[in-house]
Each structure stands twice: as structure tokens, then as C-alpha cells.
mmCIF file of the C-alpha atoms, coordinates in Angstrom:
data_MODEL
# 
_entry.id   MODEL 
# 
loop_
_atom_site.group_PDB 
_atom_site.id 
_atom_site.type_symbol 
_atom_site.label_atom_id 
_atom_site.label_alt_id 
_atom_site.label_comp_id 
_atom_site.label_asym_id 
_atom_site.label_entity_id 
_atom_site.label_seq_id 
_atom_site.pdbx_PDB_ins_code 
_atom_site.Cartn_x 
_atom_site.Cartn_y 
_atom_site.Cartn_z 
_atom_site.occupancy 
_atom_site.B_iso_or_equiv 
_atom_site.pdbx_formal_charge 
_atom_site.auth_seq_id 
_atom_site.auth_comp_id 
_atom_site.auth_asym_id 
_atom_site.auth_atom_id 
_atom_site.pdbx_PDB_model_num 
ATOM 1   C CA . UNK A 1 1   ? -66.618 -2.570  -16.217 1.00 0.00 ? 1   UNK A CA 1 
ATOM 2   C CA . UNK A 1 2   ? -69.856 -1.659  -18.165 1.00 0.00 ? 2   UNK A CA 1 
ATOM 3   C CA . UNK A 1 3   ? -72.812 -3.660  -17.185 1.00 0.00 ? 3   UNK A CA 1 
ATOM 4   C CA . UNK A 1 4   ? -72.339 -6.751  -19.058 1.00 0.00 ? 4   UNK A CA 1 
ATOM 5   C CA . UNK A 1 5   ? -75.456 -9.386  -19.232 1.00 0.00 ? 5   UNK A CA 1 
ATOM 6   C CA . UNK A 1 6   ? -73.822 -12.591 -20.479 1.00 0.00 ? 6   UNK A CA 1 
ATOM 7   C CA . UNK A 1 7   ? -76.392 -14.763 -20.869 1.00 0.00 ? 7   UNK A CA 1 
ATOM 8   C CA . UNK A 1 8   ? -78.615 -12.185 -22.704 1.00 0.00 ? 8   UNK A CA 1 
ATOM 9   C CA . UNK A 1 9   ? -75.567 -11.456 -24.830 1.00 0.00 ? 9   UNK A CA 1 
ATOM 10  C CA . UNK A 1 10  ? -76.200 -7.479  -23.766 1.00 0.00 ? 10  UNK A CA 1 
ATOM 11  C CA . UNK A 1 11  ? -73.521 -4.321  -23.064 1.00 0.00 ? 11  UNK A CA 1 
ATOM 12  C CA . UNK A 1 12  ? -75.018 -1.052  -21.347 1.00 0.00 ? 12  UNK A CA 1 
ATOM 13  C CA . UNK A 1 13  ? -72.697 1.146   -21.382 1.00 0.00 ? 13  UNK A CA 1 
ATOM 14  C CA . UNK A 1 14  ? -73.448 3.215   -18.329 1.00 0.00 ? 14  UNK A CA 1 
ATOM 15  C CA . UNK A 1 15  ? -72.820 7.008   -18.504 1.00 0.00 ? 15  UNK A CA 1 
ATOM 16  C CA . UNK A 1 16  ? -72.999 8.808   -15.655 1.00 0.00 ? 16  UNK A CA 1 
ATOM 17  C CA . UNK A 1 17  ? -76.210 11.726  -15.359 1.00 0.00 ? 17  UNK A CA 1 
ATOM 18  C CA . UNK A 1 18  ? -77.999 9.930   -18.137 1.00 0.00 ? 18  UNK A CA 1 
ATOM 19  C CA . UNK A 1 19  ? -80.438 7.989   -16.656 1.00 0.00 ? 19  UNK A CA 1 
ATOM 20  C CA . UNK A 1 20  ? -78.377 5.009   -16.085 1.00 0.00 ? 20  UNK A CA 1 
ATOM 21  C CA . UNK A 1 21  ? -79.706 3.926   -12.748 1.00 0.00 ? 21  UNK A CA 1 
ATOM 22  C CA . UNK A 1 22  ? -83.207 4.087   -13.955 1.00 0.00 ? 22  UNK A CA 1 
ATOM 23  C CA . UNK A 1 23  ? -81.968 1.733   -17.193 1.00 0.00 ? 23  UNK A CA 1 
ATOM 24  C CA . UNK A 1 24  ? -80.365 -1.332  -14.796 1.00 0.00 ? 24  UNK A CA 1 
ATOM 25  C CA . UNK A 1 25  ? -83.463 -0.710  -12.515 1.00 0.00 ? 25  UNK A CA 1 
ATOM 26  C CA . UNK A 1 26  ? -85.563 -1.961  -15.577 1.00 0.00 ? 26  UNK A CA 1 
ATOM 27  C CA . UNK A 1 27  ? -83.782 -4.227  -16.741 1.00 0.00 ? 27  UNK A CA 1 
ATOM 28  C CA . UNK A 1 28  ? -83.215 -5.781  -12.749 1.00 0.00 ? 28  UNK A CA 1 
ATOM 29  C CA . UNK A 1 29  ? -80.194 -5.151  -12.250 1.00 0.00 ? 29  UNK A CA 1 
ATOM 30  C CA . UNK A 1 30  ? -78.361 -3.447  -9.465  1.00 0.00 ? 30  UNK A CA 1 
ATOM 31  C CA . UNK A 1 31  ? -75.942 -0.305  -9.953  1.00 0.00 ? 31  UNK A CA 1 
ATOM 32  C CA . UNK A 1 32  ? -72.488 -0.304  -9.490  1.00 0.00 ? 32  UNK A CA 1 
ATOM 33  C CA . UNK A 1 33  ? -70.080 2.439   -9.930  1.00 0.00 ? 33  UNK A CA 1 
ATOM 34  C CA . UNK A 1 34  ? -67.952 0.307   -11.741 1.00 0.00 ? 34  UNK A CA 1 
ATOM 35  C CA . UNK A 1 35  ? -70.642 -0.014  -14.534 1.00 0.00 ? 35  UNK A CA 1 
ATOM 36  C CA . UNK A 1 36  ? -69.354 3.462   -15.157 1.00 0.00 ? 36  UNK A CA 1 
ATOM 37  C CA . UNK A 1 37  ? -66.022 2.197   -17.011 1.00 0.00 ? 37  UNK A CA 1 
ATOM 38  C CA . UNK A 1 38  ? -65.434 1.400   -20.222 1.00 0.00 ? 38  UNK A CA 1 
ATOM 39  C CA . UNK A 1 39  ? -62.049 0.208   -21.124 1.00 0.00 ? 39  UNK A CA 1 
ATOM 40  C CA . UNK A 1 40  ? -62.454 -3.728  -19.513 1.00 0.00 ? 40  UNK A CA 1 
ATOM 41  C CA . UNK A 1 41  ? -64.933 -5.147  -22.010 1.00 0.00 ? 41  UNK A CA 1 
ATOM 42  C CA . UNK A 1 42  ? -64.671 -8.656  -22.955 1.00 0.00 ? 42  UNK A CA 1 
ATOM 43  C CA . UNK A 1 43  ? -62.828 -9.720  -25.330 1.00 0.00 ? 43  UNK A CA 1 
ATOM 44  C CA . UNK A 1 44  ? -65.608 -11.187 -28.169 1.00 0.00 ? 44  UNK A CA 1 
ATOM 45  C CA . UNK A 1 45  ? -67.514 -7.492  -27.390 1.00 0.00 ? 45  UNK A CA 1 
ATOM 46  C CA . UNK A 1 46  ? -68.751 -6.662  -30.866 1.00 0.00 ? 46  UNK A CA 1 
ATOM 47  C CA . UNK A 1 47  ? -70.664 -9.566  -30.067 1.00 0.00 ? 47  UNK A CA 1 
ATOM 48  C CA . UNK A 1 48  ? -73.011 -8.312  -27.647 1.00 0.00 ? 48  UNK A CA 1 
ATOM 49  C CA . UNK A 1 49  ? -75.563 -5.938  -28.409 1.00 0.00 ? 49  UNK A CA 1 
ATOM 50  C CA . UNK A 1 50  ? -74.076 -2.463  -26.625 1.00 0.00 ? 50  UNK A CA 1 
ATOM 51  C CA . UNK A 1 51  ? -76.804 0.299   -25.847 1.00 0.00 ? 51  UNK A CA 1 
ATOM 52  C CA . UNK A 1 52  ? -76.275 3.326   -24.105 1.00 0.00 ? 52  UNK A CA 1 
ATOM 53  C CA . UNK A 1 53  ? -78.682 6.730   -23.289 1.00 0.00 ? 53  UNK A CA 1 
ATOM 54  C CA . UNK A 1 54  ? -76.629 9.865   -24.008 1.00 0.00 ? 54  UNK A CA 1 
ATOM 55  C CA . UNK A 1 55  ? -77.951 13.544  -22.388 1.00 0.00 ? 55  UNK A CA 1 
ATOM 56  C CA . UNK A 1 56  ? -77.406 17.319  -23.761 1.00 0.00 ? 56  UNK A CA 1 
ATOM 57  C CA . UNK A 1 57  ? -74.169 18.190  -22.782 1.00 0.00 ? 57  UNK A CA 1 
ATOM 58  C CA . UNK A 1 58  ? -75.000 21.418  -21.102 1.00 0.00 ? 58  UNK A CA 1 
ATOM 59  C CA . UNK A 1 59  ? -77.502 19.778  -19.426 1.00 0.00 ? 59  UNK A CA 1 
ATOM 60  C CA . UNK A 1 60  ? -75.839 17.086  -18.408 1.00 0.00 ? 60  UNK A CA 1 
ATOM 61  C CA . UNK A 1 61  ? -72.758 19.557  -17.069 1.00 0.00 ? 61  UNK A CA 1 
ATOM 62  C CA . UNK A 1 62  ? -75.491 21.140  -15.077 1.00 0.00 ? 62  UNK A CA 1 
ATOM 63  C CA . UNK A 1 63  ? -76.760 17.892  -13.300 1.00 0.00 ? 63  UNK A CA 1 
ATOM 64  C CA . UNK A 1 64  ? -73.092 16.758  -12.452 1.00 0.00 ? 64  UNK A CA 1 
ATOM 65  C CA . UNK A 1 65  ? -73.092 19.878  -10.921 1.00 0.00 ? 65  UNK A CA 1 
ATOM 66  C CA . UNK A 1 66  ? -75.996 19.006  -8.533  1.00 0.00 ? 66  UNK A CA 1 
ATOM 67  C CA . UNK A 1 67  ? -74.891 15.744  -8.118  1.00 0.00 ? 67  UNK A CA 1 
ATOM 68  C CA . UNK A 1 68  ? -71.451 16.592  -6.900  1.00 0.00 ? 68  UNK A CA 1 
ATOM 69  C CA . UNK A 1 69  ? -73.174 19.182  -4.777  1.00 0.00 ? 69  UNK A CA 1 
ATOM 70  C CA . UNK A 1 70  ? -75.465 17.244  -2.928  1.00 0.00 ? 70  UNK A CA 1 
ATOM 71  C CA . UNK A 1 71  ? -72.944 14.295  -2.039  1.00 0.00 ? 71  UNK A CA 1 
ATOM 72  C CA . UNK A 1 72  ? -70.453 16.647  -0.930  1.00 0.00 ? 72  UNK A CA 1 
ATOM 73  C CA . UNK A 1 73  ? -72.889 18.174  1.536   1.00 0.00 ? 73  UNK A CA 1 
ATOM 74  C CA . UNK A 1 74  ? -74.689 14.771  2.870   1.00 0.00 ? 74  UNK A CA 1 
ATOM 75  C CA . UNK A 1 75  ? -70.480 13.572  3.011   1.00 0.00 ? 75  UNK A CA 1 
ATOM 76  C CA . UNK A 1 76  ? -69.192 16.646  4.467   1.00 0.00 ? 76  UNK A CA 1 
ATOM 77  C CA . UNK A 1 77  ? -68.625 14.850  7.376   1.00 0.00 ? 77  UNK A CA 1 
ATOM 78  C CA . UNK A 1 78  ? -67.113 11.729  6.413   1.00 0.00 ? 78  UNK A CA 1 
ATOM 79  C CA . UNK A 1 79  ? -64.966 13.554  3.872   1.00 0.00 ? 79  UNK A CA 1 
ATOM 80  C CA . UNK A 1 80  ? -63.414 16.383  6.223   1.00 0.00 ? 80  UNK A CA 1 
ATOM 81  C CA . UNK A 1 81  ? -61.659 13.568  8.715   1.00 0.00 ? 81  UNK A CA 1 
ATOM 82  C CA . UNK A 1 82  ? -60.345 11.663  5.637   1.00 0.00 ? 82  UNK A CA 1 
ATOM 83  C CA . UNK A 1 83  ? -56.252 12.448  5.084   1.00 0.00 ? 83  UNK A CA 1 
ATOM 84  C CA . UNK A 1 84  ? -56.159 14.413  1.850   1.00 0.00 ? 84  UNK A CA 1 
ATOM 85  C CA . UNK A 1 85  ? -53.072 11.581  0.844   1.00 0.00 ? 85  UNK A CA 1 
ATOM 86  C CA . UNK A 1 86  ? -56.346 8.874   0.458   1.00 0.00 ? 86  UNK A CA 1 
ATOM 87  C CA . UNK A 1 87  ? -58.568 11.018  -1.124  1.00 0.00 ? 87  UNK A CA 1 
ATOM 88  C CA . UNK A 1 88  ? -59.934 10.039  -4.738  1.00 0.00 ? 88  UNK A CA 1 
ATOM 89  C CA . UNK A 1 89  ? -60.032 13.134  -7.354  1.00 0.00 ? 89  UNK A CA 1 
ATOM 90  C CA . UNK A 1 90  ? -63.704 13.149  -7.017  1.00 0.00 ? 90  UNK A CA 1 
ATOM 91  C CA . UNK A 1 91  ? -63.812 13.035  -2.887  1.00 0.00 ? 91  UNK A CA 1 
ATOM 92  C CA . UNK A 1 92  ? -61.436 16.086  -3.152  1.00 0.00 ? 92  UNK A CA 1 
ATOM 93  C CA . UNK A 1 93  ? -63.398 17.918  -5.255  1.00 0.00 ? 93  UNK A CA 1 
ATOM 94  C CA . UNK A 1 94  ? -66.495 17.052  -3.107  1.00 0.00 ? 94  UNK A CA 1 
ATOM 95  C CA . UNK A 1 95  ? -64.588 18.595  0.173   1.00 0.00 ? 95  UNK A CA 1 
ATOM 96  C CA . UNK A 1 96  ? -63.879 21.667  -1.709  1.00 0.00 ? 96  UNK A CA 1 
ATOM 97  C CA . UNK A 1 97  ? -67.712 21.966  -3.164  1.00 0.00 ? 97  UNK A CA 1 
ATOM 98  C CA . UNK A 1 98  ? -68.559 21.304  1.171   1.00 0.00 ? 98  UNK A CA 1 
ATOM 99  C CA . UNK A 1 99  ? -66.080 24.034  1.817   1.00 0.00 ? 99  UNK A CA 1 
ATOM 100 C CA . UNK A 1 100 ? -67.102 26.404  -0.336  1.00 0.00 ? 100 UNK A CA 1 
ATOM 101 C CA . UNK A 1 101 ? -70.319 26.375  -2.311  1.00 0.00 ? 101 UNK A CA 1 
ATOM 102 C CA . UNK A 1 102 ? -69.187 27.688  -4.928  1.00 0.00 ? 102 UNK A CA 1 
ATOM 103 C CA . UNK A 1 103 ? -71.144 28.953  -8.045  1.00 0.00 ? 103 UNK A CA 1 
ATOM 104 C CA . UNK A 1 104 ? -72.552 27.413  -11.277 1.00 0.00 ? 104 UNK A CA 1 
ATOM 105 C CA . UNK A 1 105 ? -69.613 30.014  -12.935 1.00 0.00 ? 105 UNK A CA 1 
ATOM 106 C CA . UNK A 1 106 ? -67.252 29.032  -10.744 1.00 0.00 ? 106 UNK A CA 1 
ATOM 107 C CA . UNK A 1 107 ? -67.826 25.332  -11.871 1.00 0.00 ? 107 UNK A CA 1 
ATOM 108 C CA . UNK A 1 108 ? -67.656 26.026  -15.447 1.00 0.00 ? 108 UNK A CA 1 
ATOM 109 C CA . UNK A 1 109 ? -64.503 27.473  -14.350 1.00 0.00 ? 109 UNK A CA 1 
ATOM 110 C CA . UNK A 1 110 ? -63.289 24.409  -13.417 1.00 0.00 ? 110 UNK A CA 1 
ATOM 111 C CA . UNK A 1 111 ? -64.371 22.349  -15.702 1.00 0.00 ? 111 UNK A CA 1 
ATOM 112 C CA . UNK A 1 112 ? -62.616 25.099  -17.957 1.00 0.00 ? 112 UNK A CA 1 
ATOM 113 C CA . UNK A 1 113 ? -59.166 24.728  -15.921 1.00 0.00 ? 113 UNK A CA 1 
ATOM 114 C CA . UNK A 1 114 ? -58.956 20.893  -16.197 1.00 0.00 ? 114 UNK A CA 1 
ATOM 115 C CA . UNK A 1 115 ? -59.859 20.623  -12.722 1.00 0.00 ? 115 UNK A CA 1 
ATOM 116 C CA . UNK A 1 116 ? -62.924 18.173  -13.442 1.00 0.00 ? 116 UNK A CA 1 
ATOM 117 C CA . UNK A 1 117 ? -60.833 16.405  -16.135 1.00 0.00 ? 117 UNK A CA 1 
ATOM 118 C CA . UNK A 1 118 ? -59.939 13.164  -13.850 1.00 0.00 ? 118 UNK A CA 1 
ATOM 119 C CA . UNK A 1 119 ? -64.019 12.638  -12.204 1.00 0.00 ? 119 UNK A CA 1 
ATOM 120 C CA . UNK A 1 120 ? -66.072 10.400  -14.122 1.00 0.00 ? 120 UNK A CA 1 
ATOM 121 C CA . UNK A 1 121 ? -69.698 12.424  -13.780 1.00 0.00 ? 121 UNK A CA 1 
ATOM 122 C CA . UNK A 1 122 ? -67.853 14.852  -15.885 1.00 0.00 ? 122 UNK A CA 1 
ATOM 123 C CA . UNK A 1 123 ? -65.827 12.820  -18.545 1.00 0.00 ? 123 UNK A CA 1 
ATOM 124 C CA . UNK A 1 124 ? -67.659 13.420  -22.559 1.00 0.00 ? 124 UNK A CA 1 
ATOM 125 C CA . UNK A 1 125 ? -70.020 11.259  -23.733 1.00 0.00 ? 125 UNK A CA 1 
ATOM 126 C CA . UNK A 1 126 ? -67.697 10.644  -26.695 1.00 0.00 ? 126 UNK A CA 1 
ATOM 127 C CA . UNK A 1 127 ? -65.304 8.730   -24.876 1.00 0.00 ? 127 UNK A CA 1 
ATOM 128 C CA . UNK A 1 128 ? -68.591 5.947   -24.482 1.00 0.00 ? 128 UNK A CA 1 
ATOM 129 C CA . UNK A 1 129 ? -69.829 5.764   -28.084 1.00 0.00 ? 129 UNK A CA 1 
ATOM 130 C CA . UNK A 1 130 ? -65.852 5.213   -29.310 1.00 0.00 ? 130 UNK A CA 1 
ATOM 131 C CA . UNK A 1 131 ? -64.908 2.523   -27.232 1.00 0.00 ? 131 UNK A CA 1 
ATOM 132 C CA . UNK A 1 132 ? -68.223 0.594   -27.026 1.00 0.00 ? 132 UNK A CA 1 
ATOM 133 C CA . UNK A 1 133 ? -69.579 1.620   -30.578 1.00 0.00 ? 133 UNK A CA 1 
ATOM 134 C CA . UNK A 1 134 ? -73.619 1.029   -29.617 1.00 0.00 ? 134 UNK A CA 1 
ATOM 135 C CA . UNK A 1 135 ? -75.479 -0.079  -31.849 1.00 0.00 ? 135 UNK A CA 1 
ATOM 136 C CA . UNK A 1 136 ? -78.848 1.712   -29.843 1.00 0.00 ? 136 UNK A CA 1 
ATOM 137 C CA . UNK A 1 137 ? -78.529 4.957   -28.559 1.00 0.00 ? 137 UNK A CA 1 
ATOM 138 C CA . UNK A 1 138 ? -81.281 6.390   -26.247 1.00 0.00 ? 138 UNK A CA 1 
ATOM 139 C CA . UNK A 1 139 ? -81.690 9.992   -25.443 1.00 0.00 ? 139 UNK A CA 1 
ATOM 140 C CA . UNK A 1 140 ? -82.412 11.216  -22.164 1.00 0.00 ? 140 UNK A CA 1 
ATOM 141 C CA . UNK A 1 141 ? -84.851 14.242  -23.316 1.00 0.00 ? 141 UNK A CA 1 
ATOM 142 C CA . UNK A 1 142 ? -87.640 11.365  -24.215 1.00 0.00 ? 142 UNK A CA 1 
ATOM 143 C CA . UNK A 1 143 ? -86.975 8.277   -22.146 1.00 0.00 ? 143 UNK A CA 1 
ATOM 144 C CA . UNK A 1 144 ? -90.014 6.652   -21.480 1.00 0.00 ? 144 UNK A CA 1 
ATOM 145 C CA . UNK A 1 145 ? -90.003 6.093   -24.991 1.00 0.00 ? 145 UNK A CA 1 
ATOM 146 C CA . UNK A 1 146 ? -86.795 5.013   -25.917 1.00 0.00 ? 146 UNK A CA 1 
ATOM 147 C CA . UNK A 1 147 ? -86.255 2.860   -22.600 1.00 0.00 ? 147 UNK A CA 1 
ATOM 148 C CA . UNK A 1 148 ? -89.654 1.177   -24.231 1.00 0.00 ? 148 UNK A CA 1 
ATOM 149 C CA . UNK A 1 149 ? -87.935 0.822   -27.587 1.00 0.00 ? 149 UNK A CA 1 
ATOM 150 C CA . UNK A 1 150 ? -85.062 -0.227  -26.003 1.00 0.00 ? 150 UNK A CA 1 
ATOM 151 C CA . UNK A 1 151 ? -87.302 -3.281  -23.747 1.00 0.00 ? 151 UNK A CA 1 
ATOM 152 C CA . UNK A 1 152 ? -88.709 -4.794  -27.180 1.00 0.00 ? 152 UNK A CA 1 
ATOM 153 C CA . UNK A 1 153 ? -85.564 -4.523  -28.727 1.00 0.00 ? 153 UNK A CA 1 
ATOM 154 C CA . UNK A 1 154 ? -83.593 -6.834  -25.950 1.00 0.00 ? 154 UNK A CA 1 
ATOM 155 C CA . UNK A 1 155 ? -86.477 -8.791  -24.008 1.00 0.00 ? 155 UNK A CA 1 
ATOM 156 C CA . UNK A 1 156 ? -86.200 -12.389 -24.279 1.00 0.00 ? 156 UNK A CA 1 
ATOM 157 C CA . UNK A 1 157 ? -88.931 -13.112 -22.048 1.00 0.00 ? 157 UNK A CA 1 
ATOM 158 C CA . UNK A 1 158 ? -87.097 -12.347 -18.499 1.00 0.00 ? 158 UNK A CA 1 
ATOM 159 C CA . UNK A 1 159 ? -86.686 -8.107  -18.678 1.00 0.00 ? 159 UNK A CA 1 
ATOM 160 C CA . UNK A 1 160 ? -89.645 -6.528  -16.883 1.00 0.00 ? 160 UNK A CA 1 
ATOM 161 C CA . UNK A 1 161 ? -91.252 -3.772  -19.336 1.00 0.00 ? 161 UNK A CA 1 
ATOM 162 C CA . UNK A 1 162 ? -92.653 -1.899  -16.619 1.00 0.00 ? 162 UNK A CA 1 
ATOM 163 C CA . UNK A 1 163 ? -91.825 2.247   -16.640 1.00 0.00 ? 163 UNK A CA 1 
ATOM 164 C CA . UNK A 1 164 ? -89.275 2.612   -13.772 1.00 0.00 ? 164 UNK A CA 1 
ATOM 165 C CA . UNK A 1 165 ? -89.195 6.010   -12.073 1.00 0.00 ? 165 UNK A CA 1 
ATOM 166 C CA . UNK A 1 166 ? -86.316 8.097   -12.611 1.00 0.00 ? 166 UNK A CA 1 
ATOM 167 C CA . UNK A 1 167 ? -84.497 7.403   -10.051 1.00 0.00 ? 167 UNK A CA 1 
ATOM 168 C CA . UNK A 1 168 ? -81.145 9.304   -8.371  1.00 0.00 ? 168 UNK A CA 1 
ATOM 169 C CA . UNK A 1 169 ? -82.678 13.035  -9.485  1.00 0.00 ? 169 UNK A CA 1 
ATOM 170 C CA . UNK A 1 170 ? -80.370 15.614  -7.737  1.00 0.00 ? 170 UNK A CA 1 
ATOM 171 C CA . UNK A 1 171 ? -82.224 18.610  -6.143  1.00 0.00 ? 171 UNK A CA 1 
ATOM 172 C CA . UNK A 1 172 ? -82.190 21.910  -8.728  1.00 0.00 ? 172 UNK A CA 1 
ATOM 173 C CA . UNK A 1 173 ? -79.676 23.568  -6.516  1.00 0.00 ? 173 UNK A CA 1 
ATOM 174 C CA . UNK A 1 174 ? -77.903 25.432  -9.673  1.00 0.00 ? 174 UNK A CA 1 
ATOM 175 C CA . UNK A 1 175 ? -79.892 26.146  -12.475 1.00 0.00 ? 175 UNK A CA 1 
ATOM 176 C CA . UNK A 1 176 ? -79.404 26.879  -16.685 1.00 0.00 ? 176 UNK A CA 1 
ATOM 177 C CA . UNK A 1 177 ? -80.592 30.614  -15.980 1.00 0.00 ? 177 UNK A CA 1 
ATOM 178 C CA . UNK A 1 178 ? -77.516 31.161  -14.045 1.00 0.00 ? 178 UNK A CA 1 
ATOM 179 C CA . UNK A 1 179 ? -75.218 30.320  -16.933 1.00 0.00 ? 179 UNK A CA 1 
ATOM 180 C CA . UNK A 1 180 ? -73.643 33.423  -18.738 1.00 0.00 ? 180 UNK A CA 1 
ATOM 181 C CA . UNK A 1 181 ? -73.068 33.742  -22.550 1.00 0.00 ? 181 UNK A CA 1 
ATOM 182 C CA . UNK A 1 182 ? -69.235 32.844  -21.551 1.00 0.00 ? 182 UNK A CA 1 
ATOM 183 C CA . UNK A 1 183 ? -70.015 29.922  -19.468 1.00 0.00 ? 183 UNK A CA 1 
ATOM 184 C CA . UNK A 1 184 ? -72.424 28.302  -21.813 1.00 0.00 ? 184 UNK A CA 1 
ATOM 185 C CA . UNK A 1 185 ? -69.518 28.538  -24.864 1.00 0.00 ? 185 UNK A CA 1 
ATOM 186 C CA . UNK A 1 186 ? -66.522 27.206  -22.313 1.00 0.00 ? 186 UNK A CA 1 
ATOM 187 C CA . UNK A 1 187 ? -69.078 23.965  -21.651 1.00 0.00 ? 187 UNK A CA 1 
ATOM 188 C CA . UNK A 1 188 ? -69.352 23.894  -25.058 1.00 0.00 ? 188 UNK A CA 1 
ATOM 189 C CA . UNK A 1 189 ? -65.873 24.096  -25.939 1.00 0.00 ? 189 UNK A CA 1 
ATOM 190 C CA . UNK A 1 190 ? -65.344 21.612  -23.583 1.00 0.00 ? 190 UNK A CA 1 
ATOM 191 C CA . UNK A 1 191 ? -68.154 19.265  -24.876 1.00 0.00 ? 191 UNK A CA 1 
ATOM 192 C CA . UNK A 1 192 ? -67.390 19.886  -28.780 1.00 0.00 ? 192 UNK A CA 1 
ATOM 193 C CA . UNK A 1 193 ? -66.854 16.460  -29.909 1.00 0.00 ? 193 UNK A CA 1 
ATOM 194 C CA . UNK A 1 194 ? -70.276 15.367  -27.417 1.00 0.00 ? 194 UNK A CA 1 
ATOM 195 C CA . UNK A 1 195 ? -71.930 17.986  -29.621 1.00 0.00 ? 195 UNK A CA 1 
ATOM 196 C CA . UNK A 1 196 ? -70.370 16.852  -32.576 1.00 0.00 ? 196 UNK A CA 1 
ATOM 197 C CA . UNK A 1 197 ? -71.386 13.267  -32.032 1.00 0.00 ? 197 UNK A CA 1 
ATOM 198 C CA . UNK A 1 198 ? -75.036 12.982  -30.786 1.00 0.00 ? 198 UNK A CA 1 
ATOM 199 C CA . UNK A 1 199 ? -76.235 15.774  -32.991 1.00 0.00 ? 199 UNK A CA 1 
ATOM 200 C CA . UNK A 1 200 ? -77.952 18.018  -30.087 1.00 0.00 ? 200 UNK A CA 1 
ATOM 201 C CA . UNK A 1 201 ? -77.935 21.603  -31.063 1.00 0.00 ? 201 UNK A CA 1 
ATOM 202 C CA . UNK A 1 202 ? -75.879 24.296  -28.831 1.00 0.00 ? 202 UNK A CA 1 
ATOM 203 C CA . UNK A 1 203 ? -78.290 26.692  -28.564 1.00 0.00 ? 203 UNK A CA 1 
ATOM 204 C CA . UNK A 1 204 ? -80.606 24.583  -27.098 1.00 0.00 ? 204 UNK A CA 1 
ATOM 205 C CA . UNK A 1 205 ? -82.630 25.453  -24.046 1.00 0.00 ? 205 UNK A CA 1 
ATOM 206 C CA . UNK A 1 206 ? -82.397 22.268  -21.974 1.00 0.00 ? 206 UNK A CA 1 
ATOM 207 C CA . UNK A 1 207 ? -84.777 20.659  -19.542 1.00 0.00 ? 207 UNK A CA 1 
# 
């Protein structure tokens, strides 16, 4: 489920490659993949507050990239003497990125295909503001600040307001330069209604 504070009457609603770690590391909690879900909230929900941090699209594509890249190396391993019948969607993918290093393009590809479709680093953003409905929405680009806004808005004496490093950074392996005018409109085909719904620009040269 999403992290759910009950006694602080709180819902983050954890998107994956947007800074989530570093949120539950301020606020002392910690992660879970499971915080990565969003269809088991409680049932009296719209009475928590719900926050969330939401990324660029493109930008966000490119880090799920590097994510998926650098676990499937440092698993290589582990993942090649798995049988392919107990292999998760995402632990497949991983073998194949270990096998064969494939491209930024070849990625967007894939992501094109319907191949990423099923992996959770990958799913839109959209699919988080529609079934949790935040009522604060962070953005990765500035979040010192907003993770500050965020801390005043929720503190009831017990959150620590101290910056927390941003945690889980995956090394720069692929980069925005190596995106082509074709790949950059397929990711934002793909991401429309993440476009259409936090308001970031396409054109946008991302950090």
C-alpha cells in the first residue's frame, strides 16, 4: 500500500523516481516497495491528508532507465540462475537489460511496444494523482523547498525538518542528449495524460 501514517492522519503516495525515498527518510520512515501501490488505501482515505512529489516525465523515463540498469547489472548474477517461470515482469526485464545493454532508443522502444507497461518504475504519474487525489503536490525539479513546505504543512511536533540527502541517485549511465526527436515524442506520447496533468512543458530541457 502507499505509506500510510495513522496516527498523523497522513497518505504519501509514493511514486517511484521521484524522490520518494528521500521523502519517508524525512519524515522517519523506512521504504518499502509496497509503498509503491496505490489501489489498497483505507477505507475513510479522503480523510487523511495525501501528498505526493511528481517528476518531468521525460526525465523521469530517463532515470527509470538508470535505475533498471544498474540493478540489473549489480543482480546479474542472482537473476541469470532464477527459472524464467518465477521471474517477476520487472526481474525479466532486468536479465534482458544484463544481457544486453541495450540503448536509451532501444528503451524508448520498449516503452513504445508495451514492453514496460506491467513494471512499476515506469507506470504514469497519472495513475497516482487519480486514485489518491493529493491535496499537496511537490515537484521534484525544486525539492528542498517543497519537502520544507511540505514539513510545516504536516509536523505535529514528531517529523524531523532536517534536509535529507537525496538518496537512491542512479549513476548517469544514459543521458537526455542521446534522445532523438522520435524518441523524445514516443515518451511523450506515452506520458500525455502525465503531461497533461502536472502542467510541465514538453519541450523542456530536463535536469
Amino acid at each position: 500500500m502507499s505509506l500510510i501514517l495513522p496516527e498523523q492522519k497522513l497518505i504519501f503516495l509514493h511514486i517511484p523516481k521521484c524522490a520518494g525515498q528521500s521523502v519517508e527518510q524525512a519524515l522517519g520512515v523506512r521504504h518499502h516497495h509496497r509503498h509503491h501501490k496505490f489501489d489498497d488505501l483505507p477505507e475513510d482515505w479522503q480523510s487523511y491528508l495525501r501528498f505526493t512529489f511528481i517528476r518531468h516525465p521525460i526525465n523521469r523515463f530517463i532515470s527509470a532507465c538508470n535505475y533498471n540498469l544498474r540493478v540489473a547489472i549489480n543482480t546479474q548474477r542472482d537473476l541469470r540462475r532464477m527459472p524464467s517461470g518465477q521471474m517477476s515482469a520487472s526481474k525479466a526485464y532486468r536479465l534482458h537489460l544484463a544481457d544486453h545493454r541495450p540503448s536509451l532508443s532501444s528503451m524508448v522502444e520498449d516503452l513504445h511496444r508495451g514492453r514496460l507497461r506491467k513494471l512499476k518504475t515506469f507506470k504514469p504519474q497519472h495513475l497516482c494523482l487519480v486514485a489518491g487525489r493529493p491535496q499537496f503536490i511537490g515537484r521534484v525539479e525544486c525539492f528542498d523547498h517543497d519537502l520544507q513546505r511540505l514539513l510545516q504543512l504536516i509536523d505535529k511536533g514528531g517529523l524531523s525538518q532536517r534536509k535529507p540527502p537525496h538518496i537512491n541517485r542512479s549513476p548517469h549511465q544514459l543521458s537526455e542528449n542521446e534522445l532523438s526527436p522520435v524518441d523524445r515524442k514516443r515518451i511523450e506520447r506515452y506520458y500525455r495524460k502525465d503531461f497533461r496533468m502536472t502542467g510541465y512543458p514538453r519541450q523542456q530541457r530536463t535536469r
